[in-house]
Amino acid sequence: MMAHIYGDEELEALLVGNTHTKSTLQFLFTFLASCPPNYSFHIAMNYSRFMTAVSAARKASPIRVLTELMQKSPPSLISLAGGAPNPNLFPFKRATVDIGHGTPIEIGEDLMKRALQYSASAGIPELLSWLKDFQRSLHDPPTANYGPEQGQMEVCVTTGSQEGLCKVFEMLINPGDNILLDAPTYPGTLAALRPLGCNIINVPSDQHGIIPEALKEILSTWSSEDVKNHSHHLPKFLYTIPNGCNPTGNSLSTERKKEIYQLARKYDFLIIEDDPYYFLQFEKPWAPSFLSMDVDGRVIRTDSFSKILSSGLRIGFLTGPKPLIDRVVLHIQVSTMHTSTFTQIMISQLLHQWGQKGFLEHVDRVVDFYRTQRDAMLVAADKWLKGLAEWYPPAAGMFLWIKIKGISDTQQLIMEKALQKEVLLVPGGAFNINSSEPSSYVRASFSLSSPTQMDLAFKRLADLIKESL
Ligand SMILES: Cc1ncc(COP(=O)(O)O)c(C=O)c1O
């Protein structure tokens, strides 16, 4: 924390209308000034106030705890405890996986036995430690050195970031809870939220993400008394996709993130940072994450390897305050038990071989591809859609969000007519909180089509729009 020694006059000014004595303030400020420069203060979070009764009632499964203990014990241990099957009888014996930009991953007989066996619910130790180091290097979260109950940074592996999101929502939401998000947004989030019966409040956004002034306006519904009394009507969290939002392509600016984080502190809500396109940012330096600003331990971040290593292997990871991540792990214990050990071993072997440097070099290669694809789509859009539609270049991700002029709802245009013209896009309504609300937008993805196909697709879309006007 930046320390500043207060002089007498400044203290007198602070004391106007204030009941604190000068000596108390003097003591406080002298104490603050004597703290090391990187020391940060935070008011301890009351995590239990955010959890549902179901989540709070979760207890560790004794069998799972034993499994985790066994995995940490020396080979000399004779365990009659586990219910694990004998892996010698499994038919898969060994594997070699060829790697682009790396040496083949060899899974020999012993490693294969581990890969085919049950494992710890939070993730296999060698992958977890790699991920924790990586999060520290990338985001340097203030919480990394906090005590466990103070919101210390914790990580767990999830079966895609979708599992993390879904379990976080189920940990936090009671029917009737208010939550904040900037729609249009990822339908997988909306589909997970809707059945939980929360009241979704839409926060206006633009090309640079959530508009802090609009968020402030929404939050002004609640008074400081509500915050002090932990009113259960206060929004529990803000959910956002800070980079290359699906579907809008929005990326939140650093200044806005800072303002939003301060509002989260003022109104005591959590921030769920769903960031699967973090590694698909087209320009460097990459934007600082909410996690990197998290002095309170109020950010839960979902990361995904889906866009970078594989979507089918189903691997992502959650980072956030330990008291909350532990609750998610208890949920994993009784649902999937853990993300596939085989998948985790494959990913872990790759990441240990590459190291952070090799992983980031791979990311650079992937980003180069998507940047070129984005540029090709922008060229095609300029050529065919000028005057018919509006868009802006996304700074990350894989989507172009196109507003069709003169068409109030793209649902019919796409679902009924586009297929006849042999072009397919996603109608914007799919991303609205209420999906039957009309939308004049369509989402175009630039991940799979070649520049020639993009050109032809936008020509067909232009013809379609002209015929429909
Ligand atoms: C914004 C957003 N969040 C989460 C996910 C889920 O990704 P994963 O494959 O990691 O489960 C996606 C997938 O497209 C997404 O776009």
XYZ file of C-alpha atoms and ligand atoms in Angstrom:
485
model
C 0.000 0.000 0.000
C 1.255 3.515 -0.747
C 1.855 5.119 2.635
C 1.507 8.810 3.286
C 2.377 10.567 6.554
C -0.458 12.918 7.462
C 0.483 16.356 8.749
C -1.408 18.195 11.506
C -3.410 20.337 9.100
C -4.540 17.360 7.055
C -5.608 15.619 10.251
C -7.566 18.683 11.390
C -9.315 18.674 8.016
C -10.176 14.990 8.357
C -11.535 15.589 11.841
C -14.098 18.178 10.789
C -17.476 16.657 11.535
C -15.766 13.471 12.664
C -15.889 11.986 16.136
C -12.523 10.205 16.004
C -9.879 11.707 18.175
C -6.804 13.129 16.619
C -4.509 10.733 18.496
C -6.419 7.674 17.193
C -6.098 8.896 13.637
C -2.473 9.811 14.209
C -1.809 6.273 15.439
C -3.638 4.734 12.505
C -1.844 6.761 9.882
C 1.559 6.263 11.494
C 0.881 2.529 11.491
C -0.118 2.623 7.827
C 2.977 4.611 6.961
C 5.223 2.067 8.668
C 3.895 -0.832 6.587
C 6.003 -2.262 3.736
C 5.293 -0.670 0.344
C 3.638 -3.781 -1.115
C 1.393 -4.289 1.923
C -2.276 -4.138 1.162
C -5.181 -3.896 3.537
C -8.505 -5.439 3.060
C -11.613 -5.791 5.091
C -12.118 -9.503 5.724
C -14.815 -10.828 3.451
C -17.774 -12.594 4.945
C -17.917 -15.457 2.452
C -20.667 -17.339 4.223
C -23.103 -14.549 3.384
C -22.703 -15.358 -0.322
C -23.293 -19.115 -0.117
C -26.544 -20.946 -0.508
C -27.661 -23.270 2.289
C -26.977 -26.237 -0.029
C -23.399 -25.153 -0.642
C -22.786 -24.370 3.036
C -24.060 -27.823 3.978
C -21.584 -29.678 1.775
C -19.121 -31.841 3.707
C -15.997 -33.622 2.507
C -16.638 -37.225 1.497
C -14.491 -39.411 3.811
C -13.629 -41.739 0.936
C -12.473 -38.873 -1.258
C -10.305 -37.533 1.580
C -8.689 -40.975 1.876
C -8.069 -41.117 -1.896
C -6.285 -37.796 -1.705
C -4.252 -38.921 1.340
C -3.221 -42.131 -0.423
C -1.981 -40.224 -3.440
C 0.356 -38.180 -1.251
C 1.720 -41.179 0.710
C 4.994 -43.069 0.020
C 4.917 -46.244 -2.138
C 5.776 -48.330 0.971
C 2.282 -47.691 2.363
C 0.056 -50.771 2.304
C -3.438 -49.477 1.859
C -6.450 -51.658 2.291
C -8.567 -48.546 2.403
C -9.286 -47.477 -1.137
C -12.127 -48.689 -3.269
C -10.148 -48.037 -6.437
C -10.156 -50.794 -9.060
C -6.937 -52.627 -9.901
C -5.506 -50.781 -12.919
C -3.453 -53.817 -14.017
C -6.675 -55.132 -15.511
C -7.436 -52.091 -17.621
C -6.892 -52.758 -21.323
C -5.034 -49.509 -22.149
C -1.309 -50.016 -21.582
C 0.719 -47.134 -22.966
C 0.441 -44.231 -25.398
C 2.567 -41.841 -27.374
C 1.024 -38.553 -28.420
C 2.802 -36.511 -31.070
C 2.980 -32.816 -30.298
C 3.207 -29.875 -32.692
C 6.168 -27.771 -31.471
C 7.346 -30.282 -28.880
C 8.637 -33.791 -28.294
C 6.080 -36.624 -28.130
C 4.351 -37.213 -24.814
C 5.138 -40.736 -23.658
C 2.660 -42.292 -21.283
C 4.415 -45.448 -20.153
C 2.814 -48.323 -18.214
C 3.096 -46.776 -14.744
C 1.891 -43.354 -15.780
C -0.926 -44.977 -17.741
C -2.095 -46.781 -14.597
C -2.295 -43.420 -12.841
C -3.988 -41.810 -15.816
C -6.723 -44.437 -15.753
C -7.285 -44.243 -12.001
C -9.402 -42.051 -9.721
C -7.630 -38.885 -8.586
C -8.055 -35.856 -6.313
C -11.164 -33.713 -6.866
C -9.286 -30.398 -7.070
C -6.936 -31.727 -9.751
C -3.736 -33.791 -9.942
C -0.965 -32.178 -7.847
C 1.555 -31.564 -10.649
C -1.034 -29.805 -12.843
C -2.393 -27.774 -9.940
C 1.052 -26.530 -8.964
C 1.815 -25.585 -12.599
C -1.448 -23.675 -12.825
C -0.922 -21.876 -9.517
C 2.552 -20.729 -10.568
C 1.139 -19.647 -13.913
C -1.649 -17.593 -12.331
C 0.905 -15.923 -10.068
C 3.132 -15.055 -13.045
C 0.290 -13.842 -15.247
C -1.925 -12.038 -12.751
C 0.171 -11.589 -9.602
C -3.018 -11.574 -7.488
C -2.735 -9.703 -4.181
C -4.495 -12.673 -2.564
C -1.602 -15.056 -3.355
C -0.092 -14.429 0.084
C -3.239 -14.073 2.179
C -4.211 -16.545 4.886
C -6.636 -19.301 3.821
C -9.665 -17.756 5.529
C -8.772 -14.247 4.306
C -9.437 -15.210 0.707
C -6.083 -16.734 -0.242
C -5.811 -17.474 -3.964
C -6.803 -21.075 -4.640
C -7.039 -22.982 -7.914
C -8.981 -26.075 -8.926
C -9.193 -27.931 -12.215
C -12.615 -28.130 -13.854
C -14.079 -30.085 -16.751
C -14.039 -27.072 -19.042
C -14.710 -23.622 -17.653
C -18.419 -24.388 -18.080
C -18.308 -26.786 -15.122
C -16.630 -24.113 -13.015
C -19.220 -21.505 -13.967
C -22.170 -23.771 -13.349
C -20.883 -24.847 -9.936
C -20.042 -21.279 -8.932
C -23.577 -20.169 -9.818
C -25.068 -23.059 -7.855
C -22.877 -22.171 -4.866
C -24.047 -18.567 -4.841
C -27.610 -18.232 -6.068
C -30.805 -18.545 -4.073
C -34.106 -17.999 -5.894
C -34.859 -14.271 -5.981
C -31.212 -13.150 -5.629
C -30.193 -10.147 -7.688
C -27.225 -10.614 -9.977
C -25.621 -8.319 -12.559
C -24.366 -9.062 -16.048
C -23.886 -7.350 -19.375
C -26.146 -8.993 -21.938
C -26.046 -9.947 -24.740
C -23.911 -12.687 -23.302
C -22.856 -16.324 -23.558
C -25.968 -18.548 -23.743
C -24.231 -21.253 -21.657
C -24.196 -18.796 -18.766
C -27.816 -17.762 -19.250
C -28.903 -21.397 -19.460
C -27.102 -22.175 -16.191
C -28.541 -19.106 -14.446
C -32.196 -19.171 -15.525
C -33.312 -22.309 -13.665
C -31.778 -20.980 -10.440
C -34.512 -18.340 -10.308
C -32.296 -15.303 -9.858
C -33.248 -11.826 -10.955
C -30.824 -10.938 -13.732
C -30.133 -7.211 -13.971
C -28.711 -6.136 -17.306
C -25.862 -3.613 -17.154
C -25.455 -1.530 -20.330
C -22.189 -2.006 -22.207
C -20.486 -0.816 -25.367
C -17.400 -1.735 -27.372
C -15.280 -1.298 -24.216
C -17.480 -3.512 -22.065
C -19.638 -2.577 -19.086
C -20.219 1.177 -18.740
C -19.263 2.023 -15.120
C -21.610 5.052 -15.005
C -24.526 2.806 -15.945
C -23.507 0.274 -13.294
C -23.264 3.082 -10.735
C -26.751 4.216 -11.665
C -28.160 0.710 -11.210
C -26.378 0.286 -7.880
C -27.684 3.592 -6.549
C -30.915 1.657 -5.857
C -29.126 0.357 -2.740
C -28.151 2.599 0.155
C -25.093 2.448 2.387
C -27.471 1.127 5.077
C -28.295 -1.831 2.805
C -24.581 -2.532 2.449
C -23.953 -2.213 6.198
C -26.852 -4.553 6.985
C -25.850 -7.046 4.276
C -29.325 -6.657 2.787
C -30.156 -9.841 0.946
C -31.407 -7.722 -1.937
C -27.889 -6.479 -2.727
C -26.592 -7.987 -5.977
C -24.510 -11.034 -5.089
C -22.194 -10.835 -8.028
C -21.395 -9.270 -11.354
C -20.686 -11.720 -14.172
C -18.742 -10.544 -17.193
C -16.627 -11.822 -20.091
C -13.837 -9.252 -20.050
C -12.009 -10.125 -23.272
C -13.484 -10.782 -26.716
C -16.932 -11.300 -25.222
C -19.058 -14.031 -26.724
C -21.012 -12.772 -28.738
C -20.216 -9.049 -28.866
C -16.420 -9.101 -29.178
C -16.325 -6.398 -26.429
C -13.216 -6.087 -24.295
C -13.298 -4.210 -21.006
C -10.772 -1.408 -20.703
C -8.405 -1.334 -17.725
C -9.817 1.972 -16.467
C -13.322 0.563 -16.489
C -12.199 -2.567 -14.670
C -10.710 -0.434 -11.914
C -13.921 1.571 -11.564
C -16.026 -1.589 -11.529
C -13.796 -3.170 -8.888
C -14.254 -0.104 -6.669
C -18.032 -0.386 -7.079
C -17.808 -4.061 -6.105
C -16.033 -3.001 -2.914
C -18.558 -0.274 -2.185
C -21.585 -2.522 -2.691
C -19.855 -5.697 -1.521
C -20.544 -7.970 -4.454
C -18.346 -10.658 -6.005
C -17.003 -10.478 -9.552
C -17.132 -13.560 -11.759
C -14.558 -13.060 -14.485
C -15.308 -15.590 -17.248
C -12.241 -15.248 -19.440
C -11.938 -18.065 -22.023
C -10.686 -15.576 -24.640
C -7.943 -14.116 -22.436
C -5.324 -15.983 -24.492
C -6.904 -14.738 -27.729
C -6.128 -11.052 -27.202
C -4.790 -9.663 -30.469
C -2.645 -6.877 -29.051
C -0.042 -6.796 -26.296
C 0.256 -5.909 -23.488
C -2.685 -8.024 -22.387
C -5.253 -6.271 -20.277
C -4.836 -6.674 -16.510
C -7.475 -9.023 -15.139
C -9.905 -8.399 -12.289
C -7.949 -11.132 -10.476
C -4.834 -8.959 -10.624
C -6.711 -6.141 -8.821
C -8.348 -8.330 -6.216
C -7.186 -6.899 -2.888
C -10.334 -8.163 -1.123
C -10.592 -11.725 -2.418
C -13.883 -11.069 -4.220
C -12.983 -12.265 -7.732
C -13.684 -15.742 -9.068
C -11.961 -16.271 -12.373
C -12.745 -19.029 -14.863
C -10.011 -19.931 -17.351
C -10.275 -22.353 -20.218
C -7.838 -24.341 -22.331
C -10.645 -24.962 -24.837
C -9.622 -22.290 -27.309
C -5.893 -22.953 -27.003
C -5.169 -26.646 -26.321
C -8.372 -28.586 -26.926
C -12.087 -28.101 -26.413
C -12.845 -31.827 -26.461
C -10.427 -32.750 -23.687
C -12.661 -30.593 -21.447
C -10.236 -28.767 -19.259
C -10.434 -25.439 -17.523
C -9.578 -24.048 -14.100
C -11.078 -21.852 -11.446
C -9.091 -19.303 -9.465
C -10.501 -17.450 -6.499
C -10.675 -17.122 -2.727
C -10.005 -20.437 -0.995
C -13.199 -20.506 1.093
C -15.263 -20.367 -2.118
C -13.091 -22.619 -4.309
C -13.171 -25.241 -1.516
C -16.986 -25.243 -1.744
C -16.820 -25.867 -5.484
C -14.392 -28.749 -4.914
C -16.865 -30.302 -2.459
C -19.478 -30.110 -5.206
C -17.067 -31.741 -7.693
C -16.498 -34.540 -5.143
C -20.139 -35.565 -5.417
C -20.731 -34.924 -9.112
C -17.928 -35.715 -11.568
C -15.519 -36.642 -8.684
C -12.744 -35.073 -10.747
C -11.826 -34.041 -14.270
C -10.551 -37.040 -16.262
C -7.155 -38.041 -14.869
C -6.035 -39.043 -18.374
C -6.844 -35.572 -19.695
C -5.066 -33.914 -16.793
C -1.952 -36.049 -17.264
C -1.825 -35.259 -20.989
C -2.183 -31.527 -20.359
C 0.216 -31.580 -17.429
C 2.905 -33.446 -19.399
C 2.593 -30.892 -22.185
C 2.720 -27.873 -19.870
C 5.701 -29.214 -17.933
C 7.526 -29.930 -21.186
C 6.754 -26.489 -22.627
C 7.058 -24.476 -19.429
C 5.306 -21.109 -19.231
C 7.511 -19.767 -22.026
C 6.641 -22.586 -24.421
C 2.951 -22.310 -23.599
C 2.979 -18.578 -24.287
C 4.832 -19.157 -27.570
C 2.061 -21.539 -28.549
C -0.494 -18.884 -27.568
C 1.305 -16.396 -29.843
C 0.998 -18.793 -32.788
C -2.705 -19.301 -32.100
C -3.275 -15.554 -31.751
C -1.489 -14.889 -35.069
C -3.954 -17.222 -36.772
C -7.061 -15.686 -35.213
C -5.831 -12.127 -35.863
C -5.380 -12.944 -39.545
C -8.821 -14.548 -39.605
C -10.377 -11.513 -37.945
C -8.743 -9.229 -40.483
C -10.002 -11.388 -43.348
C -13.530 -11.212 -41.955
C -13.282 -7.434 -41.606
C -12.180 -7.175 -45.250
C -15.164 -9.301 -46.342
C -17.538 -7.248 -44.162
C -16.207 -3.989 -45.637
C -16.636 -5.354 -49.139
C -20.214 -6.641 -48.837
C -21.953 -5.217 -45.785
C -21.082 -1.509 -45.860
C -24.300 0.491 -45.662
C -26.292 -2.614 -44.792
C -24.823 -3.333 -41.377
C -22.579 -1.995 -38.591
C -19.774 -3.624 -36.604
C -16.500 -2.818 -34.903
C -13.246 -4.783 -34.948
C -13.004 -7.097 -31.929
C -9.758 -6.841 -29.933
C -9.914 -10.502 -28.858
C -11.827 -13.724 -29.323
C -13.354 -15.274 -32.403
C -16.562 -13.356 -33.072
C -17.784 -10.420 -35.139
C -21.052 -8.922 -33.834
C -22.985 -7.424 -36.711
C -25.964 -5.084 -36.436
C -28.189 -5.363 -39.489
C -29.728 -2.032 -40.430
C -33.479 -1.861 -40.971
C -34.155 -5.339 -39.565
C -35.552 -5.344 -36.048
C -35.279 -9.084 -35.509
C -32.804 -11.367 -37.257
C -34.449 -14.573 -35.991
C -36.651 -15.128 -39.026
C -34.008 -13.865 -41.443
C -31.511 -16.477 -40.262
C -33.675 -19.409 -39.241
C -35.952 -19.363 -42.271
C -34.163 -17.669 -45.145
C -30.410 -17.920 -44.561
C -30.247 -21.689 -44.931
C -31.836 -21.417 -48.384
C -29.016 -19.057 -49.351
C -26.511 -21.498 -47.821
C -25.149 -19.203 -45.138
C -25.546 -19.616 -41.389
C -25.009 -17.174 -38.512
C -26.416 -17.037 -34.993
C -29.374 -14.644 -34.563
C -28.645 -12.128 -31.783
C -31.719 -13.015 -29.706
C -29.983 -16.210 -28.545
C -27.732 -14.042 -26.379
C -30.455 -11.947 -24.736
C -31.579 -12.534 -21.149
C -35.018 -13.118 -22.603
C -34.194 -14.995 -25.793
C -37.553 -14.200 -27.398
C -36.764 -10.469 -27.237
C -36.023 -9.230 -30.775
C -32.449 -8.451 -31.788
C -31.146 -6.790 -34.911
C -27.749 -8.475 -34.501
C -26.103 -11.654 -35.805
C -22.919 -13.328 -34.586
C -20.334 -14.421 -37.147
C -17.439 -16.633 -36.093
C -14.077 -16.300 -37.843
C -12.523 -19.447 -36.428
C -13.328 -22.170 -38.975
C -13.972 -20.566 -42.380
C -11.322 -19.677 -44.914
C -11.085 -16.061 -46.163
C -12.696 -17.207 -49.440
C -15.612 -18.763 -47.548
C -16.001 -15.607 -45.417
C -16.151 -13.533 -48.584
C -18.826 -15.755 -50.119
C -20.797 -15.971 -46.852
C -21.000 -12.180 -46.515
C -21.971 -11.809 -50.170
C -24.848 -14.230 -49.512
C -25.767 -12.383 -46.294
C -25.770 -9.049 -48.170
C -28.114 -10.494 -50.829
C -30.370 -11.816 -48.096
C -30.544 -8.460 -46.306
C -31.292 -6.596 -49.554
C -34.109 -9.022 -50.374
C -35.590 -8.671 -46.881
C -35.642 -4.874 -46.698
C -17.853 -16.950 -22.586
C -17.702 -18.406 -22.473
N -17.582 -18.956 -21.262
C -17.428 -20.282 -21.106
C -17.393 -21.124 -22.182
C -17.225 -22.591 -21.956
O -15.968 -23.033 -22.349
P -15.323 -24.422 -21.928
O -15.120 -25.175 -23.169
O -14.056 -24.065 -21.224
O -16.275 -25.112 -20.994
C -17.497 -20.602 -23.478
C -17.489 -21.478 -24.649
O -17.635 -21.100 -25.771
C -17.661 -19.202 -23.616
O -17.769 -18.620 -24.819
